[in-house]
């Protein structure tokens, strides 16, 4: 089978690999229909974090169940599924508390190569999200929105949930990448009445507004802080979604919190050391981490896509064939694409 | 009037000072009945943080309103009140959101010398908490519990609120000082079904149990972590109240959080720098700071004391006259007292 493979920083290619097979009774083999490239993949694509040469790429996909292990009864061959990047067992304390991204029974091995023709998916019984019907029942845009439920939309929603957005809140979203834009959708779903999106790119600003942003702040750093304080009559935001992870974005997020506000962060922190006094003396909360994809998809997001309430698939503004995987990464790397779609099976 | 005065580290005395007068129309003058010494006062008593020689001590008291500014209509001379250490205006964004400890209209000046005969209290209109009747209507223990509502009980409750304790939770309270013990009460008020108190002192363990603790962990550091993990079947706690503020206590608190748990901290952080990766990768929340004394007293705590539902005054296990203020501090410093009561007016 064909699968996207990392050669060295800046270089992805498609290699031929054996089709994966069931290794554990909780596995499923998924025939991938669509996959995509994640902003977090740029870390190793750019050589900032290490990655083994020859490893397979991707962690987001939709596809068709090809085969299941003997313990998997929730889906069967032929089912259309979302393949989340998370693999919750559904019964540990973390999964039960709604944090399946931190499942305490994570299965090692498997889950390599969502950007490929077939995938061995672990903990398939609970973690896979079944979609009614078949891919052919959906429009191109709907397929993209379903694909977004494998990570980016759930991650944006996690930022909003972590920031404890509630009805009537004034929310600031820091970051106009695909996750930040999905954070805008998440904040709207949770009832925010005002959503201030930080963005300086016209296409992303337009999408943010389409997703529910009421205000755009183009400034950065101290000027961005001043602008948000002006927009909130000096109070700061009730909730802040930090969807970048750089030191500057985190500092900005803290500074624009109203006393007692919670910052929900989903951007992998580039600089984990933080002076938490800035939080303590203003009672600012810091929450967030890995999204609970299966929990959120089942609770709310899948229905919201199926009911045409949300359209997160619009973040895919460039599409590529699997054979052209290098261009899909490059488009993300240069920020030409908000998010690169990878068509695996037409 | 007599007032407790800081001379130098390790040395408090009572000096004679002019009775304070109304300076702003939002002030009140309070004749103090009972005051106390706070664990946070030990920072400067021990010379760890700086303090100006000659400054007046204390920030917790109950008393009688003596005089009010022209804008103060909520209380009148003769009223029995709790004088919180916080001074919320009641109408700024922070106060409205329930974070009056971070009031954005804090009045500078005033509020010095709760351990004294008279106090000028700022933002009196909203911040003072009126108590029905007169001190003579209450038992000695009830007076102490009302006094606890000026800080320590509200602060313990803030730890539990910040940790987002909910019905049925397994909660760990790190710290067996007066705040930690009040945190046990707070966790119980919020419905925790299991409360694990970390303590190695028999008298504090007994009080923790009386306040609602179901388990005691005597170990510290890695052994404490192992013990909590054992008690929670390897899951960790649903909520952790961090009531100390040292590096070790914060590290312990993080390590015993179940994925997705929130740590509510009220101990002033001794080492504010923190590696927040340990939070991010387990979705652990960090909240807390200065308590919302007036909000909590009005919402729930005053009723709970008046209805005999909670008895936070039991943390005062040693009492002193104002003249003996040095001994009151020393008893806290040596941990002979859980909390020192200071009788100002018999």
XYZ file of C-alpha atoms in Angstrom:
692
model
C 0.000 0.000 0.000
C 1.012 3.632 -0.417
C 1.783 5.645 2.708
C 3.220 9.109 3.394
C 6.701 8.683 4.812
C 9.072 11.089 6.530
C 12.552 11.076 5.017
C 14.203 14.069 6.656
C 13.180 17.586 7.716
C 11.462 19.267 4.788
C 11.074 16.037 2.858
C 8.042 13.737 2.783
C 7.476 11.085 0.156
C 5.116 8.188 -0.606
C 6.568 4.716 -0.042
C 5.187 1.240 -0.498
C 4.508 -0.692 2.722
C 2.682 -3.905 3.676
C -1.014 -3.486 4.450
C -1.299 -3.607 8.265
C -3.062 -6.538 9.903
C -4.970 -7.040 13.150
C -2.476 -7.507 16.002
C -4.814 -7.358 19.001
C -8.467 -8.218 19.377
C -9.205 -4.556 20.057
C -7.737 -3.386 16.715
C -9.489 -2.402 13.520
C -8.030 -1.965 10.053
C -9.337 1.174 8.372
C -9.247 1.842 4.627
C -8.556 5.577 4.523
C -10.741 7.846 2.396
C -9.439 11.295 3.315
C -6.600 12.442 5.541
C -4.887 15.777 6.195
C -1.811 17.560 7.534
C -1.768 18.994 11.066
C -0.034 22.164 12.222
C 1.702 20.061 14.882
C 3.315 17.991 12.096
C 5.304 21.079 11.132
C 7.411 20.693 14.272
C 9.210 17.683 12.871
C 8.758 18.686 9.216
C 10.743 21.787 10.102
C 13.290 19.778 12.090
C 12.413 21.486 15.398
C 11.450 18.210 17.063
C 13.080 14.881 16.192
C 11.415 12.172 14.128
C 12.694 8.846 12.893
C 13.391 8.688 9.157
C 11.104 6.176 7.496
C 8.209 6.722 9.931
C 4.707 7.145 8.502
C 2.842 10.466 8.623
C -0.585 11.677 9.691
C -2.979 11.291 12.596
C -6.322 12.460 11.169
C -8.578 10.558 8.797
C -11.978 9.289 7.786
C -12.349 5.865 6.239
C -14.104 2.532 5.961
C -13.683 -0.289 8.449
C -11.960 -3.146 6.611
C -11.526 -5.688 9.372
C -11.995 -5.789 13.153
C -10.471 -7.751 16.028
C -12.662 -10.239 17.884
C -13.330 -7.818 20.767
C -14.642 -5.084 18.485
C -18.433 -5.199 18.197
C -19.281 -1.489 17.943
C -18.305 -1.254 14.274
C -18.108 -3.813 11.498
C -16.448 -4.086 8.107
C -18.015 -1.642 5.697
C -18.849 0.999 8.336
C -17.929 4.595 7.625
C -15.917 6.019 10.542
C -14.006 8.985 11.807
C -10.551 7.822 12.955
C -9.586 10.187 15.795
C -5.960 10.810 16.683
C -6.909 9.692 20.207
C -7.499 6.080 21.206
C -9.542 5.999 24.388
C -10.544 2.686 25.928
C -13.756 4.246 27.234
C -13.598 2.691 30.689
C -10.539 4.075 32.536
C -10.829 6.986 34.987
C -9.578 9.475 32.381
C -12.008 8.344 29.664
C -14.898 8.225 32.128
C -14.122 11.777 33.205
C -14.258 12.858 29.560
C -10.515 13.006 28.921
C -10.081 10.207 26.421
C -7.058 11.996 24.929
C -5.334 10.970 28.174
C -6.629 7.389 28.188
C -4.782 5.353 30.796
C -4.972 2.190 28.667
C -3.386 3.550 25.517
C -2.194 0.723 23.251
C 1.310 1.166 21.924
C 2.083 0.320 18.307
C -0.437 0.849 15.544
C -1.940 4.190 14.526
C 0.977 5.002 12.212
C 0.221 6.327 8.769
C -3.229 7.935 8.675
C -1.855 9.513 5.490
C -1.859 6.130 3.779
C -4.183 3.588 2.258
C -4.721 1.447 5.351
C -4.318 2.010 9.084
C -4.211 -0.274 12.101
C -6.298 1.587 14.686
C -5.992 0.553 18.369
C -8.763 0.569 21.006
C -11.195 0.569 18.094
C -14.149 -0.624 20.163
C -14.678 2.706 21.890
C -12.488 5.255 20.122
C -13.754 5.013 16.539
C -16.692 7.270 15.749
C -19.256 5.683 13.453
C -20.819 7.947 10.833
C -24.238 7.064 9.380
C -24.260 5.846 5.776
C -21.341 5.837 3.373
C -18.985 8.558 2.100
C -20.974 8.711 -1.130
C -23.963 9.959 0.887
C -22.135 13.184 1.736
C -21.091 16.297 -0.153
C -17.440 17.138 -0.560
C -17.740 19.850 2.109
C -19.493 17.504 4.529
C -16.750 14.924 4.096
C -14.217 17.592 4.979
C -16.191 18.586 8.060
C -16.318 14.943 9.147
C -12.571 14.714 8.587
C -12.145 17.803 10.796
C -13.774 15.820 13.606
C -10.754 13.501 13.746
C -8.692 16.243 15.394
C -8.820 19.936 14.506
C -12.479 20.672 15.305
C -12.328 18.612 18.501
C -9.117 20.414 19.439
C -10.628 23.852 18.859
C -13.656 22.772 20.876
C -11.326 21.525 23.615
C -9.775 24.991 23.798
C -13.244 26.442 24.349
C -14.274 23.746 26.843
C -10.965 24.112 28.707
C -11.449 27.890 28.833
C -14.865 27.130 30.349
C -16.695 29.326 27.836
C -20.259 29.865 28.918
C -23.415 31.563 27.643
C -22.903 35.285 27.099
C -19.121 35.303 27.495
C -16.689 37.606 25.747
C -14.053 35.278 24.351
C -10.712 35.942 22.696
C -9.190 33.366 20.354
C -5.413 33.700 20.054
C -4.249 32.057 16.825
C -5.807 31.973 13.367
C -4.581 28.549 12.317
C -7.092 25.799 11.648
C -7.313 25.045 15.372
C -7.926 28.678 16.307
C -10.615 28.962 13.638
C -12.264 25.806 14.996
C -11.915 27.405 18.438
C -14.154 30.197 17.180
C -16.748 27.554 16.222
C -16.304 25.941 19.656
C -16.800 29.221 21.506
C -19.972 29.875 19.516
C -21.307 26.378 20.233
C -20.796 27.041 23.960
C -22.774 30.274 23.792
C -20.200 33.072 23.649
C -21.916 36.295 22.679
C -18.753 38.071 21.612
C -15.801 36.368 19.961
C -12.662 38.376 19.285
C -10.373 36.595 16.831
C -6.723 37.581 16.583
C -5.697 37.405 12.941
C -3.799 39.426 10.391
C -4.630 37.420 7.253
C -7.655 38.457 5.235
C -8.709 34.920 4.267
C -8.505 33.697 7.850
C -10.294 36.786 9.158
C -13.115 36.093 6.697
C -13.368 32.484 7.800
C -13.267 33.517 11.471
C -16.201 35.856 10.855
C -18.050 33.146 8.971
C -17.476 30.821 11.943
C -18.859 33.353 14.421
C -16.177 35.923 15.274
C -17.677 39.333 16.022
C -14.408 41.285 16.175
C -10.953 40.958 14.649
C -7.739 42.140 16.306
C -4.834 42.439 13.879
C -2.274 43.708 16.378
C 0.233 41.542 18.218
C 1.999 41.717 21.578
C 1.418 44.832 23.683
C -0.686 46.467 20.988
C -2.955 43.445 20.814
C -3.338 43.530 24.598
C -4.214 47.230 24.515
C -6.754 46.648 21.743
C -8.509 43.827 23.608
C -8.607 45.883 26.812
C -10.161 48.727 24.822
C -12.750 46.371 23.300
C -13.640 45.018 26.754
C -13.808 48.370 28.569
C -10.627 47.587 30.482
C -11.973 44.368 31.970
C -10.313 41.732 29.785
C -11.938 38.619 28.368
C -14.097 36.134 30.258
C -12.305 33.278 28.508
C -9.240 33.040 26.284
C -8.460 30.261 23.807
C -4.700 29.932 23.321
C -4.231 28.067 20.044
C -0.603 28.813 19.216
C 1.741 27.795 22.013
C 4.540 30.334 21.613
C 5.828 32.373 24.532
C 4.387 35.573 23.047
C 0.965 34.074 22.451
C 0.810 32.667 25.986
C 1.926 35.995 27.499
C -0.705 37.788 25.438
C -3.366 35.302 26.486
C -2.577 35.826 30.189
C -2.551 39.597 29.877
C -5.993 39.811 28.285
C -7.722 37.607 30.884
C -10.204 39.277 33.172
C -9.499 38.403 36.820
C -10.879 34.902 37.352
C -10.944 34.059 33.629
C -9.674 30.720 32.376
C -7.200 30.301 29.539
C -7.821 27.135 27.546
C -4.715 26.150 25.673
C -4.285 23.521 23.027
C -1.158 24.811 21.316
C 1.714 22.544 22.324
C 3.759 24.880 24.568
C 7.070 25.796 22.911
C 8.399 27.123 26.230
C 6.837 25.183 29.066
C 8.463 27.226 31.852
C 6.064 29.860 33.011
C 5.961 32.405 35.811
C 2.698 31.355 37.390
C 2.555 34.445 39.634
C 0.888 36.222 36.746
C -1.872 33.644 37.050
C -2.098 33.488 40.836
C -2.479 37.168 41.581
C -5.291 37.565 39.075
C -6.937 34.202 39.741
C -6.408 33.278 36.113
C -6.963 29.621 35.360
C -4.782 27.562 33.042
C -6.358 24.496 31.526
C -6.060 22.461 28.354
C -3.998 19.834 26.642
C -4.888 16.963 24.349
C -8.467 17.028 23.086
C -11.092 14.422 23.961
C -11.965 13.630 20.359
C -14.309 10.678 20.764
C -16.129 12.233 23.723
C -16.710 15.527 21.951
C -17.651 13.950 18.619
C -20.265 11.751 20.290
C -21.544 14.418 22.673
C -22.046 17.172 20.219
C -19.776 17.678 17.243
C -20.909 14.858 14.972
C -24.542 15.934 15.308
C -23.554 19.541 14.704
C -21.877 18.542 11.420
C -24.696 16.203 10.362
C -27.275 18.942 11.103
C -25.310 21.488 9.087
C -24.877 23.588 12.246
C -21.095 23.847 11.880
C -18.811 23.658 8.854
C -15.275 23.102 10.132
C -14.300 21.453 6.837
C -13.927 24.962 5.427
C -10.472 25.107 7.008
C -9.284 22.830 4.179
C -8.539 25.449 1.560
C -6.056 23.370 -0.431
C -6.332 19.757 -1.574
C -3.709 17.247 -2.655
C -3.535 13.641 -3.746
C -1.602 11.244 -1.527
C 1.077 11.066 -4.231
C 1.594 14.797 -3.812
C 2.131 14.613 -0.047
C 5.263 16.784 -0.168
C 3.250 19.701 -1.586
C 0.588 19.195 1.106
C 3.221 19.692 3.819
C 4.889 22.576 2.011
C 1.579 24.420 1.685
C 1.149 24.193 5.453
C 4.771 25.097 6.098
C 4.518 28.314 4.070
C 1.061 29.055 5.530
C -0.307 29.100 1.947
C -2.834 26.530 3.184
C -4.882 26.991 6.346
C -5.013 23.203 6.334
C -4.058 20.730 3.614
C -6.560 18.059 2.648
C -5.137 14.753 1.380
C -7.416 12.675 -0.869
C -6.476 9.030 -0.428
C -9.426 7.192 -2.040
C -11.549 9.017 -4.610
C -5.684 53.177 70.412
C -3.674 49.972 70.726
C -2.548 48.251 67.569
C -0.223 45.328 66.760
C 2.911 46.728 65.168
C 5.765 45.094 63.289
C 9.164 46.115 64.601
C 11.533 43.703 62.834
C 11.500 40.039 61.822
C 10.514 37.958 64.824
C 9.306 40.970 66.785
C 5.746 42.285 67.071
C 4.576 44.692 69.741
C 1.566 46.790 70.652
C 1.910 50.513 70.054
C -0.353 53.473 70.598
C -1.738 55.096 67.446
C -4.442 57.652 66.619
C -7.906 56.190 66.077
C -8.428 56.189 62.284
C -11.050 58.476 60.792
C -13.227 58.387 57.665
C -11.152 59.533 54.659
C -13.498 58.699 51.812
C -17.267 58.494 51.656
C -16.961 54.743 50.983
C -15.037 54.073 54.217
C -16.236 52.655 57.497
C -14.522 52.669 60.874
C -14.769 49.304 62.601
C -14.273 48.721 66.321
C -12.539 45.354 66.362
C -13.850 42.570 68.595
C -11.682 39.627 67.547
C -8.769 39.320 65.169
C -6.224 36.620 64.384
C -2.852 35.788 62.857
C -2.606 34.388 59.323
C -0.097 31.840 58.057
C 0.790 34.322 55.320
C 1.915 36.790 58.022
C 4.751 34.407 58.822
C 6.470 35.358 55.587
C 7.390 38.753 56.884
C 7.486 37.700 60.550
C 10.227 35.282 59.538
C 11.959 37.911 57.416
C 11.417 36.022 54.153
C 9.474 38.874 52.588
C 10.129 42.536 53.387
C 7.890 44.660 55.565
C 8.211 48.210 56.750
C 9.055 48.596 60.424
C 6.229 50.354 62.256
C 3.488 48.988 59.996
C 0.353 47.594 61.596
C -0.490 43.886 61.561
C -3.483 41.747 60.693
C -6.043 41.412 57.943
C -8.820 39.346 59.527
C -11.392 40.546 62.056
C -14.953 40.790 63.262
C -16.202 43.968 64.856
C -18.814 46.664 65.270
C -19.356 49.466 62.778
C -18.406 52.699 64.538
C -18.879 55.248 61.779
C -19.598 55.195 58.045
C -18.855 57.478 55.108
C -21.753 59.226 53.408
C -21.877 56.700 50.545
C -22.224 53.735 52.880
C -25.854 52.746 53.373
C -25.593 48.969 53.654
C -24.397 49.051 57.251
C -24.747 51.569 60.028
C -23.053 52.315 63.321
C -23.719 49.546 65.807
C -23.926 46.765 63.190
C -21.980 43.581 63.808
C -19.810 42.772 60.762
C -17.200 40.471 59.364
C -14.305 42.567 58.047
C -12.874 40.541 55.129
C -9.285 40.993 54.030
C -10.706 41.768 50.589
C -12.353 45.046 49.644
C -14.513 44.519 46.606
C -16.512 47.390 45.142
C -19.225 44.982 44.015
C -19.705 46.486 40.576
C -16.495 46.017 38.543
C -16.088 43.132 36.082
C -14.024 41.116 38.587
C -16.515 41.531 41.452
C -19.451 40.796 39.155
C -17.753 37.605 38.003
C -17.381 36.559 41.642
C -13.723 37.495 42.058
C -13.955 40.328 44.556
C -10.469 39.462 45.848
C -9.302 40.932 42.525
C -11.574 43.990 42.614
C -10.537 46.435 39.925
C -11.494 49.438 42.088
C -9.386 48.605 45.114
C -8.915 51.674 47.347
C -5.351 52.261 48.453
C -4.662 53.310 52.042
C -6.762 52.108 54.944
C -7.196 48.500 56.002
C -4.038 48.569 58.119
C -4.187 47.093 61.617
C -7.015 44.573 61.879
C -5.065 43.482 64.978
C -5.944 46.737 66.690
C -8.799 48.524 68.381
C -10.099 50.402 65.337
C -9.770 49.948 61.579
C -10.503 52.143 58.592
C -12.112 49.734 56.122
C -12.325 50.779 52.441
C -15.119 49.954 49.978
C -17.276 49.294 53.019
C -20.569 49.577 51.155
C -20.238 46.221 49.420
C -17.310 44.425 51.026
C -18.374 44.320 54.680
C -20.496 41.323 55.615
C -23.273 42.127 58.081
C -23.950 39.531 60.760
C -27.394 39.402 62.412
C -27.556 40.585 66.017
C -24.625 41.430 68.234
C -21.528 39.529 69.347
C -23.190 38.834 72.688
C -25.817 36.766 70.827
C -23.189 34.189 69.855
C -21.187 31.531 71.647
C -17.443 31.761 71.845
C -17.100 29.073 69.159
C -19.599 30.796 66.879
C -17.690 34.061 67.179
C -14.546 32.214 66.128
C -16.334 30.679 63.160
C -17.567 34.127 62.112
C -14.012 35.423 62.454
C -12.852 32.555 60.198
C -15.140 33.978 57.508
C -12.916 37.070 57.209
C -10.245 35.008 55.423
C -9.274 31.447 56.288
C -12.600 29.696 55.698
C -13.230 31.688 52.527
C -9.704 30.874 51.380
C -10.137 27.145 52.020
C -13.447 27.318 50.181
C -11.732 29.144 47.336
C -9.274 26.258 47.029
C -12.201 23.868 46.677
C -14.101 26.147 44.262
C -10.944 26.716 42.210
C -10.334 22.950 42.080
C -13.913 22.699 40.773
C -14.882 20.097 43.362
C -18.208 18.526 42.494
C -20.649 16.014 43.928
C -19.063 12.601 44.401
C -15.465 13.667 43.797
C -12.382 12.171 45.379
C -10.439 15.176 46.634
C -6.956 15.521 48.083
C -6.101 18.445 50.357
C -2.386 19.207 50.440
C -1.551 21.146 53.609
C -2.859 20.797 57.158
C -2.621 24.434 58.160
C -5.771 26.346 59.005
C -6.415 26.981 55.300
C -6.011 23.316 54.373
C -8.350 22.309 57.184
C -10.903 24.827 55.965
C -10.308 23.384 52.476
C -11.592 20.073 53.848
C -14.764 21.870 54.963
C -15.003 23.516 51.539
C -14.639 20.209 49.688
C -17.361 18.695 51.831
C -19.689 21.667 51.235
C -19.227 21.128 47.489
C -20.197 17.479 47.739
C -16.918 15.532 47.707
C -17.577 11.957 48.753
C -13.979 11.156 49.611
C -11.552 13.657 51.108
C -7.933 12.652 51.593
C -6.109 15.039 53.927
C -2.322 15.139 53.954
C -1.194 15.632 57.534
C 1.360 14.257 59.924
C 0.187 15.958 63.127
C -2.290 14.107 65.321
C -4.259 17.218 66.364
C -4.616 18.411 62.787
C -5.531 14.933 61.563
C -8.269 14.793 64.200
C -9.634 18.173 63.131
C -9.442 17.181 59.456
C -11.541 14.109 60.225
C -13.987 16.190 62.248
C -14.274 18.566 59.259
C -15.010 15.714 56.843
C -11.760 14.020 55.805
C -12.258 10.318 55.119
C -8.578 9.375 54.767
C -5.291 10.708 56.087
C -1.975 10.480 54.248
C 1.039 11.057 56.493
C 3.701 10.532 53.853
C 5.366 13.333 51.872
C 6.917 13.643 48.421
C 7.129 10.477 46.309
C 5.745 8.322 49.110
C 2.717 10.567 49.445
C 2.154 10.345 45.697
C 2.393 6.549 45.794
C -0.044 6.413 48.702
C -2.646 8.586 46.980
C -2.323 6.558 43.785
C -2.885 3.418 45.828
C -5.947 4.925 47.519
C -7.402 5.942 44.124
C -6.693 2.663 42.289
C -3.998 4.312 40.217
C -6.289 7.003 38.853
C -5.333 10.032 40.930
C -7.691 12.557 42.474
C -10.586 14.302 40.733
C -9.576 17.565 42.412
C -6.590 18.694 44.452
C -6.511 21.602 46.898
C -2.977 22.998 47.167
C -2.863 24.942 50.436
C 0.872 25.283 51.046
C 2.669 26.927 48.120
C 6.086 25.266 48.324
C 7.719 23.664 45.311
C 7.350 20.210 46.846
C 3.683 20.645 47.669
C 2.929 21.927 44.159
C 4.854 19.052 42.548
C 2.985 16.589 44.742
C -0.342 18.202 43.879
C 0.343 17.911 40.133
C 1.479 14.298 40.409
C -1.671 13.129 42.192
C -4.103 14.716 39.735
C -6.121 12.378 37.580
C -5.921 13.374 33.895
C -8.267 16.322 33.496
C -8.347 17.158 37.211
C -8.018 20.731 38.416
C -5.618 21.878 41.095
C -7.010 24.737 43.166
C -4.216 26.588 44.856
C -4.390 29.267 47.492
C -0.931 28.943 49.006
C 1.111 31.921 47.847
C 3.604 30.250 45.475
C 7.130 30.344 46.908
C 8.582 29.409 43.518
C 6.368 30.797 40.804
C 8.337 29.300 37.900
C 6.727 26.077 36.858
C 7.218 23.581 34.051
C 3.697 23.635 32.674
C 4.318 20.618 30.417
C 3.402 18.464 33.386
C -0.009 20.142 33.270
C -0.490 20.191 29.499
C 0.173 16.541 28.751
C -2.249 15.380 31.413
C -4.839 18.112 30.877
C -4.384 19.199 34.474
C -5.929 22.544 35.306
C -4.288 25.157 37.489
C -6.589 27.648 39.130
C -6.719 29.704 42.283
C -5.380 32.823 43.895
C -6.933 35.330 46.256
C -10.261 34.261 47.737
C -13.577 36.007 47.050
C -14.427 36.544 50.691
C -17.529 38.699 50.446
C -18.999 36.670 47.578
C -18.509 33.350 49.356
C -19.683 34.620 52.744
C -22.888 35.963 51.243
C -23.477 33.020 48.906
C -23.044 30.247 51.369
C -20.550 30.447 54.204
C -22.314 32.843 56.571
C -25.489 30.767 56.424
C -23.486 27.596 56.943
C -21.981 29.068 60.131
C -25.285 30.498 61.377
C -26.999 27.136 60.754
C -24.268 25.280 62.617
C -23.453 23.364 59.446
C -19.740 24.202 59.579
C -17.427 25.054 62.466
C -14.288 26.596 61.004
C -13.644 28.471 64.269
C -12.179 25.252 65.601
C -8.933 26.071 63.821
C -8.282 28.607 66.591
C -6.669 26.346 69.146
C -4.766 29.049 71.019
C -5.991 32.448 72.175
C -4.142 35.604 73.136
C -4.966 39.114 74.244
C -3.951 41.958 71.951
C -1.269 42.909 74.499
C 0.278 39.479 74.023
C 0.517 39.788 70.221
C 4.138 38.609 70.145
C 3.129 35.253 71.638
C 0.289 34.950 69.121
C 2.796 35.216 66.263
C 5.319 32.938 67.950
C 2.706 30.222 68.444
C 2.005 30.289 64.708
C 5.686 30.456 63.844
C 6.486 27.318 65.848
C 3.322 25.600 64.584
C 2.230 25.199 68.220
C -0.991 26.929 67.182
C -2.994 25.877 64.128
C -4.213 29.466 64.190
C -3.853 32.132 66.870
C -6.950 33.981 68.009
C -6.477 37.554 69.229
C -9.111 38.901 71.608
C -9.285 42.676 71.151
C -12.522 43.614 72.944
C -13.899 41.248 75.598
